Tab-separated table of C-alpha atoms and ligand atoms in Angstrom:
chain	number	residue	atom	x	y	z
A	1	MET	CA	-25.114	5.847	-20.017
A	2	PRO	CA	-22.638	4.469	-17.265
A	3	PRO	CA	-18.994	5.184	-17.910
A	4	ARG	CA	-17.027	2.585	-20.107
A	5	LEU	CA	-13.412	3.171	-18.717
A	6	MET	CA	-12.673	4.074	-15.039
A	7	ILE	CA	-9.805	4.518	-12.926
A	8	ALA	CA	-9.300	5.681	-9.256
A	9	VAL	CA	-5.968	6.192	-7.646
A	10	HIS	CA	-4.845	7.228	-4.111
A	11	GLY	CA	-1.389	8.291	-2.693
A	12	GLY	CA	-2.152	7.021	0.930
A	13	VAL	CA	-4.293	7.934	3.802
A	14	GLY	CA	-2.415	10.689	5.801
A	15	ASN	CA	-0.508	11.832	2.691
A	16	THR	CA	-0.783	15.653	1.875
A	17	PRO	CA	-3.099	16.937	-0.598
A	18	ALA	CA	-0.020	19.041	-1.886
A	19	ASN	CA	0.884	15.856	-3.639
A	20	LEU	CA	-2.437	15.454	-5.456
A	21	ASP	CA	-0.738	16.325	-8.765
A	22	GLY	CA	1.121	12.930	-8.474
A	23	CYS	CA	-2.186	11.075	-8.215
A	24	ILE	CA	-3.702	13.050	-11.336
A	25	LYS	CA	-0.592	12.138	-13.363
A	26	ALA	CA	-0.884	8.445	-12.292
A	27	ALA	CA	-4.452	8.159	-13.209
A	28	GLU	CA	-3.946	9.855	-16.569
A	29	LEU	CA	-1.226	7.363	-17.234
A	30	GLY	CA	-3.546	4.538	-16.254
A	31	MET	CA	-6.447	5.895	-18.233
A	32	ALA	CA	-4.291	6.114	-21.470
A	33	LYS	CA	-3.718	2.578	-21.158
A	34	LEU	CA	-7.307	1.865	-20.912
A	35	HIS	CA	-8.175	4.186	-23.897
A	36	ALA	CA	-5.473	2.342	-25.897
A	37	GLY	CA	-7.480	-0.852	-25.583
A	38	GLU	CA	-5.279	-2.344	-22.757
A	39	ASP	CA	-7.077	-4.297	-19.941
A	40	ALA	CA	-7.986	-3.004	-16.412
A	41	LEU	CA	-4.713	-4.521	-14.732
A	42	ALA	CA	-2.559	-2.561	-17.142
A	43	GLY	CA	-4.331	0.665	-16.528
A	44	ALA	CA	-4.030	-0.048	-12.692
A	45	LEU	CA	-0.407	-1.202	-12.908
A	46	ALA	CA	0.501	1.966	-14.980
A	47	ALA	CA	-0.777	4.220	-12.286
A	48	ALA	CA	0.861	2.333	-9.487
A	49	VAL	CA	3.990	2.347	-11.142
A	50	ALA	CA	3.834	6.067	-11.328
A	51	LEU	CA	3.114	6.451	-7.619
A	52	GLU	CA	5.982	4.189	-6.789
A	53	ASP	CA	8.431	6.247	-8.880
A	54	ASP	CA	7.052	9.650	-7.645
A	55	GLY	CA	9.022	9.514	-4.421
A	56	ARG	CA	6.514	11.403	-2.436
A	57	PHE	CA	4.368	8.342	-1.535
A	58	ASN	CA	5.318	5.371	0.718
A	59	ALA	CA	6.008	2.977	-1.926
A	60	GLY	CA	8.657	2.067	-4.293
A	61	SER	CA	11.233	4.954	-4.442
A	62	GLY	CA	9.350	6.695	-1.580
A	63	SER	CA	9.211	3.783	0.574
A	64	SER	CA	9.626	4.384	4.697
A	65	LEU	CA	12.671	3.064	6.304
A	66	ARG	CA	12.291	0.326	8.829
A	67	MET	CA	13.532	0.988	12.564
A	68	ASP	CA	17.312	0.298	11.931
A	69	GLY	CA	17.252	3.588	9.461
A	70	GLU	CA	18.559	1.693	6.510
A	71	THR	CA	16.267	-1.455	5.562
A	72	ILE	CA	13.507	-1.028	3.023
A	73	GLU	CA	11.136	-3.792	2.764
A	74	MET	CA	8.147	-3.554	0.515
A	75	ASP	CA	4.815	-5.091	-0.004
A	76	ALA	CA	2.720	-5.126	-3.255
A	77	SER	CA	-0.049	-6.890	-4.942
A	78	VAL	CA	-2.284	-7.320	-8.178
A	79	MET	CA	-5.688	-8.980	-8.735
A	80	ASP	CA	-8.182	-8.923	-11.635
A	81	THR	CA	-11.340	-10.651	-12.820
A	82	GLN	CA	-9.334	-12.401	-15.696
A	83	GLY	CA	-7.820	-14.859	-12.802
A	84	ARG	CA	-4.503	-12.825	-12.085
A	85	LEU	CA	-3.450	-12.773	-8.396
A	86	GLY	CA	0.060	-11.975	-7.486
A	87	ALA	CA	1.827	-10.366	-4.401
A	88	VAL	CA	5.156	-10.012	-2.978
A	89	ALA	CA	5.827	-9.140	0.705
A	90	ALA	CA	9.081	-7.919	2.590
A	91	LEU	CA	10.729	-7.372	-0.841
A	92	GLN	CA	13.984	-5.602	-0.661
A	93	ARG	CA	16.215	-3.808	-3.228
A	94	VAL	CA	13.746	-3.564	-6.130
A	95	LYS	CA	12.360	-0.365	-7.745
A	96	ASN	CA	8.812	-1.484	-8.734
A	97	PRO	CA	7.490	-4.140	-6.498
A	98	VAL	CA	4.251	-4.107	-8.082
A	99	LEU	CA	5.642	-5.175	-11.344
A	100	VAL	CA	7.194	-8.137	-9.379
A	101	ALA	CA	3.707	-8.853	-8.157
A	102	ARG	CA	2.465	-8.848	-11.620
A	103	GLU	CA	5.124	-11.462	-12.571
A	104	VAL	CA	4.155	-13.651	-9.443
A	105	ALA	CA	0.708	-13.811	-11.013
A	106	GLU	CA	2.220	-15.722	-13.899
A	107	THR	CA	3.540	-18.525	-11.751
A	108	PRO	CA	1.585	-21.267	-9.918
A	109	HIS	CA	1.810	-19.221	-6.530
A	110	TRP	CA	0.182	-15.972	-5.532
A	111	LEU	CA	2.545	-14.634	-2.784
A	112	ILE	CA	6.302	-14.724	-2.567
A	113	VAL	CA	8.161	-13.199	0.484
A	114	GLY	CA	11.421	-11.892	1.655
A	115	GLU	CA	14.677	-13.258	0.331
A	116	GLY	CA	12.714	-15.662	-2.062
A	117	ALA	CA	10.868	-12.642	-3.584
A	118	GLU	CA	14.162	-10.801	-4.113
A	119	ARG	CA	15.616	-13.798	-5.819
A	120	PHE	CA	12.545	-14.217	-8.029
A	121	ALA	CA	12.862	-10.594	-9.022
A	122	ARG	CA	16.300	-11.052	-10.145
A	123	VAL	CA	15.382	-14.031	-12.105
A	124	MET	CA	12.769	-12.185	-13.715
A	125	GLY	CA	15.228	-9.560	-14.822
A	126	PHE	CA	14.592	-6.774	-12.033
A	127	PRO	CA	17.880	-4.985	-11.450
A	128	GLU	CA	19.078	-4.138	-7.926
A	129	PHE	CA	17.728	-0.831	-6.686
A	130	TYR	CA	18.120	0.891	-3.365
A	131	THR	CA	17.176	4.528	-2.650
A	132	VAL	CA	16.055	6.548	0.443
A	133	THR	CA	14.511	9.886	0.103
A	134	GLU	CA	15.047	12.923	2.305
A	135	ARG	CA	11.292	12.652	3.195
A	136	ALA	CA	11.769	8.840	4.365
A	137	LYS	CA	14.893	10.116	6.455
A	138	ARG	CA	12.848	12.759	8.082
A	139	ILE	CA	9.920	10.456	8.884
A	140	HIS	CA	12.325	7.843	10.568
A	141	GLU	CA	13.918	10.591	12.533
A	142	LYS	CA	10.358	11.684	13.767
A	143	VAL	CA	9.349	8.434	14.645
A	144	MET	CA	12.588	7.357	16.368
A	145	GLU	CA	12.434	10.515	18.295
A	146	ALA	CA	8.839	10.209	19.285
A	147	LEU	CA	9.636	6.572	20.496
A	148	SER	CA	12.553	7.736	22.642
A	149	SER	CA	10.574	10.649	24.171
A	150	GLU	CA	7.021	11.730	24.902
A	151	GLY	CA	7.107	13.377	21.517
A	152	ASP	CA	3.752	14.506	20.150
A	153	TYR	CA	3.869	12.074	17.012
A	154	ASP	CA	0.357	10.592	16.988
A	155	PHE	CA	0.932	6.826	16.421
A	156	GLN	CA	-1.315	4.429	18.276
A	157	ASP	CA	-0.470	4.060	22.127
A	158	GLU	CA	0.299	0.321	21.952
A	159	TRP	CA	2.964	1.213	19.357
A	160	ARG	CA	4.320	3.899	21.187
A	161	ASN	CA	4.332	1.821	24.367
A	162	PHE	CA	5.663	-1.385	22.835
A	163	ASP	CA	9.099	-2.491	23.955
A	164	TYR	CA	10.876	-2.427	20.618
A	165	LYS	CA	14.348	-2.623	22.174
A	166	ARG	CA	13.500	-5.986	23.740
A	167	HIS	CA	11.925	-7.369	20.542
A	168	TRP	CA	14.607	-5.852	18.162
A	169	ASN	CA	15.650	-8.340	15.301
A	170	PHE	CA	17.569	-6.134	13.037
A	171	LYS	CA	21.233	-7.076	12.295
A	172	LYS	CA	22.381	-3.533	13.371
A	173	ARG	CA	22.204	-3.228	17.050
A	174	TRP	CA	19.644	-1.070	18.712
A	175	GLN	CA	22.506	1.050	20.310
A	176	GLU	CA	23.573	2.049	16.805
A	177	VAL	CA	20.341	3.615	15.885
A	178	ALA	CA	20.729	7.267	16.584
A	179	THR	CA	17.527	8.923	17.925
A	180	GLN	CA	17.985	10.145	14.849
A	181	HIS	CA	5.414	8.081	10.483
A	182	GLY	CA	3.501	6.917	8.927
A	183	SER	CA	1.567	4.207	7.375
A	184	SER	CA	0.407	4.547	3.875
A	185	THR	CA	-0.117	2.620	0.573
A	186	ILE	CA	-0.439	3.753	-2.957
A	187	GLY	CA	-3.276	1.923	-4.867
A	188	ALA	CA	-5.098	1.990	-7.967
A	189	VAL	CA	-8.433	0.255	-9.198
A	190	ALA	CA	-9.807	0.261	-12.746
A	191	MET	CA	-12.411	-1.064	-15.042
A	192	ASP	CA	-11.666	-1.605	-18.845
A	193	ALA	CA	-13.794	-1.693	-22.030
A	194	ASN	CA	-14.739	-5.262	-21.607
A	195	GLY	CA	-16.027	-4.671	-18.175
A	196	HIS	CA	-13.014	-6.447	-16.362
A	197	PHE	CA	-11.792	-4.935	-12.926
A	198	ALA	CA	-8.428	-4.870	-11.542
A	199	VAL	CA	-6.539	-3.516	-8.530
A	200	ALA	CA	-2.778	-2.766	-7.910
A	201	ASN	CA	-1.384	-1.877	-4.593
A	202	SER	CA	2.182	-1.018	-3.195
A	203	THR	CA	3.645	0.124	0.166
A	204	GLY	CA	6.792	0.811	2.062
A	205	GLY	CA	4.754	-0.435	5.125
A	206	SER	CA	4.011	1.199	8.386
A	207	SER	CA	6.246	2.967	10.902
A	208	PRO	CA	7.642	1.948	13.299
A	209	MET	CA	8.115	-1.580	12.022
A	210	LEU	CA	10.338	-4.482	12.909
A	211	TYR	CA	12.234	-6.462	10.445
A	212	GLY	CA	10.104	-8.678	8.364
A	213	ARG	CA	6.630	-7.067	9.318
A	214	VAL	CA	3.931	-7.499	6.776
A	215	GLY	CA	0.867	-5.454	6.601
A	216	ASP	CA	-2.303	-5.728	4.694
A	217	THR	CA	-1.227	-4.574	1.149
A	218	PRO	CA	-0.071	-7.971	-0.128
A	219	ILE	CA	-3.028	-9.895	1.719
A	220	VAL	CA	-5.827	-11.070	-0.704
A	221	GLY	CA	-9.104	-9.696	0.916
A	222	CYS	CA	-7.517	-7.284	3.350
A	223	GLY	CA	-5.615	-4.677	1.528
A	224	PHE	CA	-7.090	-5.512	-1.980
A	225	TYR	CA	-9.862	-7.341	-3.887
A	226	ALA	CA	-11.251	-7.789	-7.180
A	227	GLY	CA	-14.315	-9.667	-8.279
A	228	VAL	CA	-17.171	-9.507	-10.927
A	229	GLN	CA	-18.886	-6.654	-9.108
A	230	GLY	CA	-15.694	-4.368	-8.750
A	231	ALA	CA	-12.417	-3.790	-7.172
A	232	VAL	CA	-11.336	-2.335	-3.908
A	233	ALA	CA	-8.115	-0.977	-2.380
A	234	ALA	CA	-7.340	-0.040	1.070
A	235	THR	CA	-4.730	2.274	2.861
A	236	GLY	CA	-4.068	2.678	6.643
A	237	ILE	CA	-2.444	0.710	9.255
A	238	GLY	CA	-2.421	-3.017	8.207
A	239	GLU	CA	-2.691	-4.451	11.507
A	240	TYR	CA	-6.204	-2.985	12.056
A	241	ILE	CA	-7.403	-3.556	8.195
A	242	VAL	CA	-6.641	-7.399	8.409
A	243	GLN	CA	-8.792	-7.737	11.472
A	244	HIS	CA	-11.689	-6.693	9.260
A	245	MET	CA	-10.533	-8.429	6.032
A	246	LEU	CA	-11.630	-4.976	4.771
A	247	CYS	CA	-11.533	-5.032	1.008
A	248	ARG	CA	-13.341	-8.576	0.871
A	249	THR	CA	-15.830	-7.217	3.545
A	250	VAL	CA	-16.631	-4.081	1.261
A	251	TYR	CA	-16.801	-6.254	-1.833
A	252	GLY	CA	-19.311	-8.363	-0.013
A	253	TRP	CA	-21.487	-5.202	0.425
A	254	LEU	CA	-21.173	-4.569	-3.359
A	255	GLU	CA	-22.294	-8.170	-3.988
A	256	ALA	CA	-25.250	-7.650	-1.841
A	257	GLY	CA	-26.269	-4.519	-3.981
A	258	MET	CA	-25.073	-1.762	-1.687
A	259	PRO	CA	-24.086	1.415	-3.881
A	260	LEU	CA	-20.341	1.753	-4.120
A	261	GLN	CA	-19.765	5.218	-2.165
A	262	GLU	CA	-21.941	3.678	0.616
A	263	ALA	CA	-19.967	0.519	0.759
A	264	LEU	CA	-16.694	2.486	1.038
A	265	ASP	CA	-18.205	4.784	3.628
A	266	HIS	CA	-19.217	1.680	5.688
A	267	GLY	CA	-15.946	0.292	5.269
A	268	VAL	CA	-14.174	3.383	6.747
A	269	ALA	CA	-16.756	3.719	9.566
A	270	LEU	CA	-15.807	0.085	10.774
A	271	PHE	CA	-12.792	1.845	12.456
A	272	PRO	CA	-12.407	4.336	15.538
A	273	LYS	CA	-11.765	7.909	14.389
A	274	GLU	CA	-8.110	7.622	15.584
A	275	ILE	CA	-7.240	4.890	13.189
A	276	ASP	CA	-6.196	6.302	9.660
A	277	ILE	CA	-8.273	4.418	7.077
A	278	GLY	CA	-8.870	5.023	3.260
A	279	LEU	CA	-10.586	3.156	0.486
A	280	ILE	CA	-11.163	3.507	-3.163
A	281	GLY	CA	-13.220	1.364	-5.327
A	282	VAL	CA	-14.656	0.679	-8.774
A	283	SER	CA	-17.978	-0.957	-9.897
A	284	ARG	CA	-20.189	-1.005	-12.760
A	285	GLU	CA	-21.894	2.315	-11.537
A	286	GLY	CA	-18.755	4.289	-11.128
A	287	ALA	CA	-15.328	4.893	-9.177
A	288	ALA	CA	-15.217	6.466	-5.703
A	289	ALA	CA	-13.306	7.010	-2.444
A	290	SER	CA	-13.760	7.235	1.170
A	291	ASP	CA	-11.374	8.180	4.069
A	292	ASN	CA	-11.464	9.473	7.672
A	293	ARG	CA	-8.288	11.595	7.015
A	294	GLN	CA	-6.784	13.593	4.198
A	295	MET	CA	-5.942	11.306	1.276
A	296	PRO	CA	-4.922	12.460	-2.051
A	297	THR	CA	-7.110	10.571	-4.648
A	298	HIS	CA	-8.046	11.182	-8.281
A	299	VAL	CA	-10.947	9.392	-10.207
A	300	MET	CA	-11.407	9.402	-13.963
A	301	MET	CA	-14.553	8.118	-15.753
A	302	ASN	CA	-15.356	8.307	-19.294
B	401	LIG	N1	-1.245	-0.329	4.738
B	401	LIG	C1	0.075	-0.295	4.750
B	401	LIG	C2	0.790	-1.229	5.943
B	401	LIG	O1	0.200	-1.238	6.917
B	401	LIG	O2	1.688	-1.855	5.600
């Protein structure tokens, strides 16, 4: 008999397997919601919130710093097969952007960005929150060092060679940024007892990033998608993911009858090896993951 309740979570492609316990805990929290009779979106959201709060993943409390070394801008999204679709982009000073995305899904809009998103969050009762983890500081230092030297940090050549100084758009002056990586996202997909699918995604973005940069995570069909055949979430560098409208592309293969694992593997294979990509998905046949790097992931089915 096929599984009745399913959840898959990931802690971001490139994140260390040492953080797998955070994914297991998140999946268990999500599965507990499904067991309690809550719907797929509630399950995916519970898992996403746990990962945002963990601090070891690039989302929520663990979000990466932008290049000025102080700004945090986050993107998040939710979608399910009951018609709910909501996202936020470049949102600052909120603890759980994925919960704000969930609120957006209750408005006539699907995406709210920047200052408007922050004001919306306050109106919905989300208090001001700002924290920077030691991990985010270390990553920022490494990125800035690598940009200002021929360091061995392995971001893409076009990012390393780009003239950030000329395009600098932060309030703080370039000169004030001491020489004092990363691109990942957390995500969860779920199926509930009524056969509904949902996805919840959240990220602190990629590094290095200009002020206002938005990746794939809040863009429907790119970083996430849910439909009657299943739900898919992506992690990796957004600039590449959007070019393939990755999650809608993978979902299209599910619609055409491709098995889930094969569809996820095909999605990852669209990218050259040096571009980090990870996918999780759920369909009526099960839940699965695929990646071309290390990616802490946990899948539960029962
Ligand atoms: N996938 C996260 C980002 O590129 O923002």
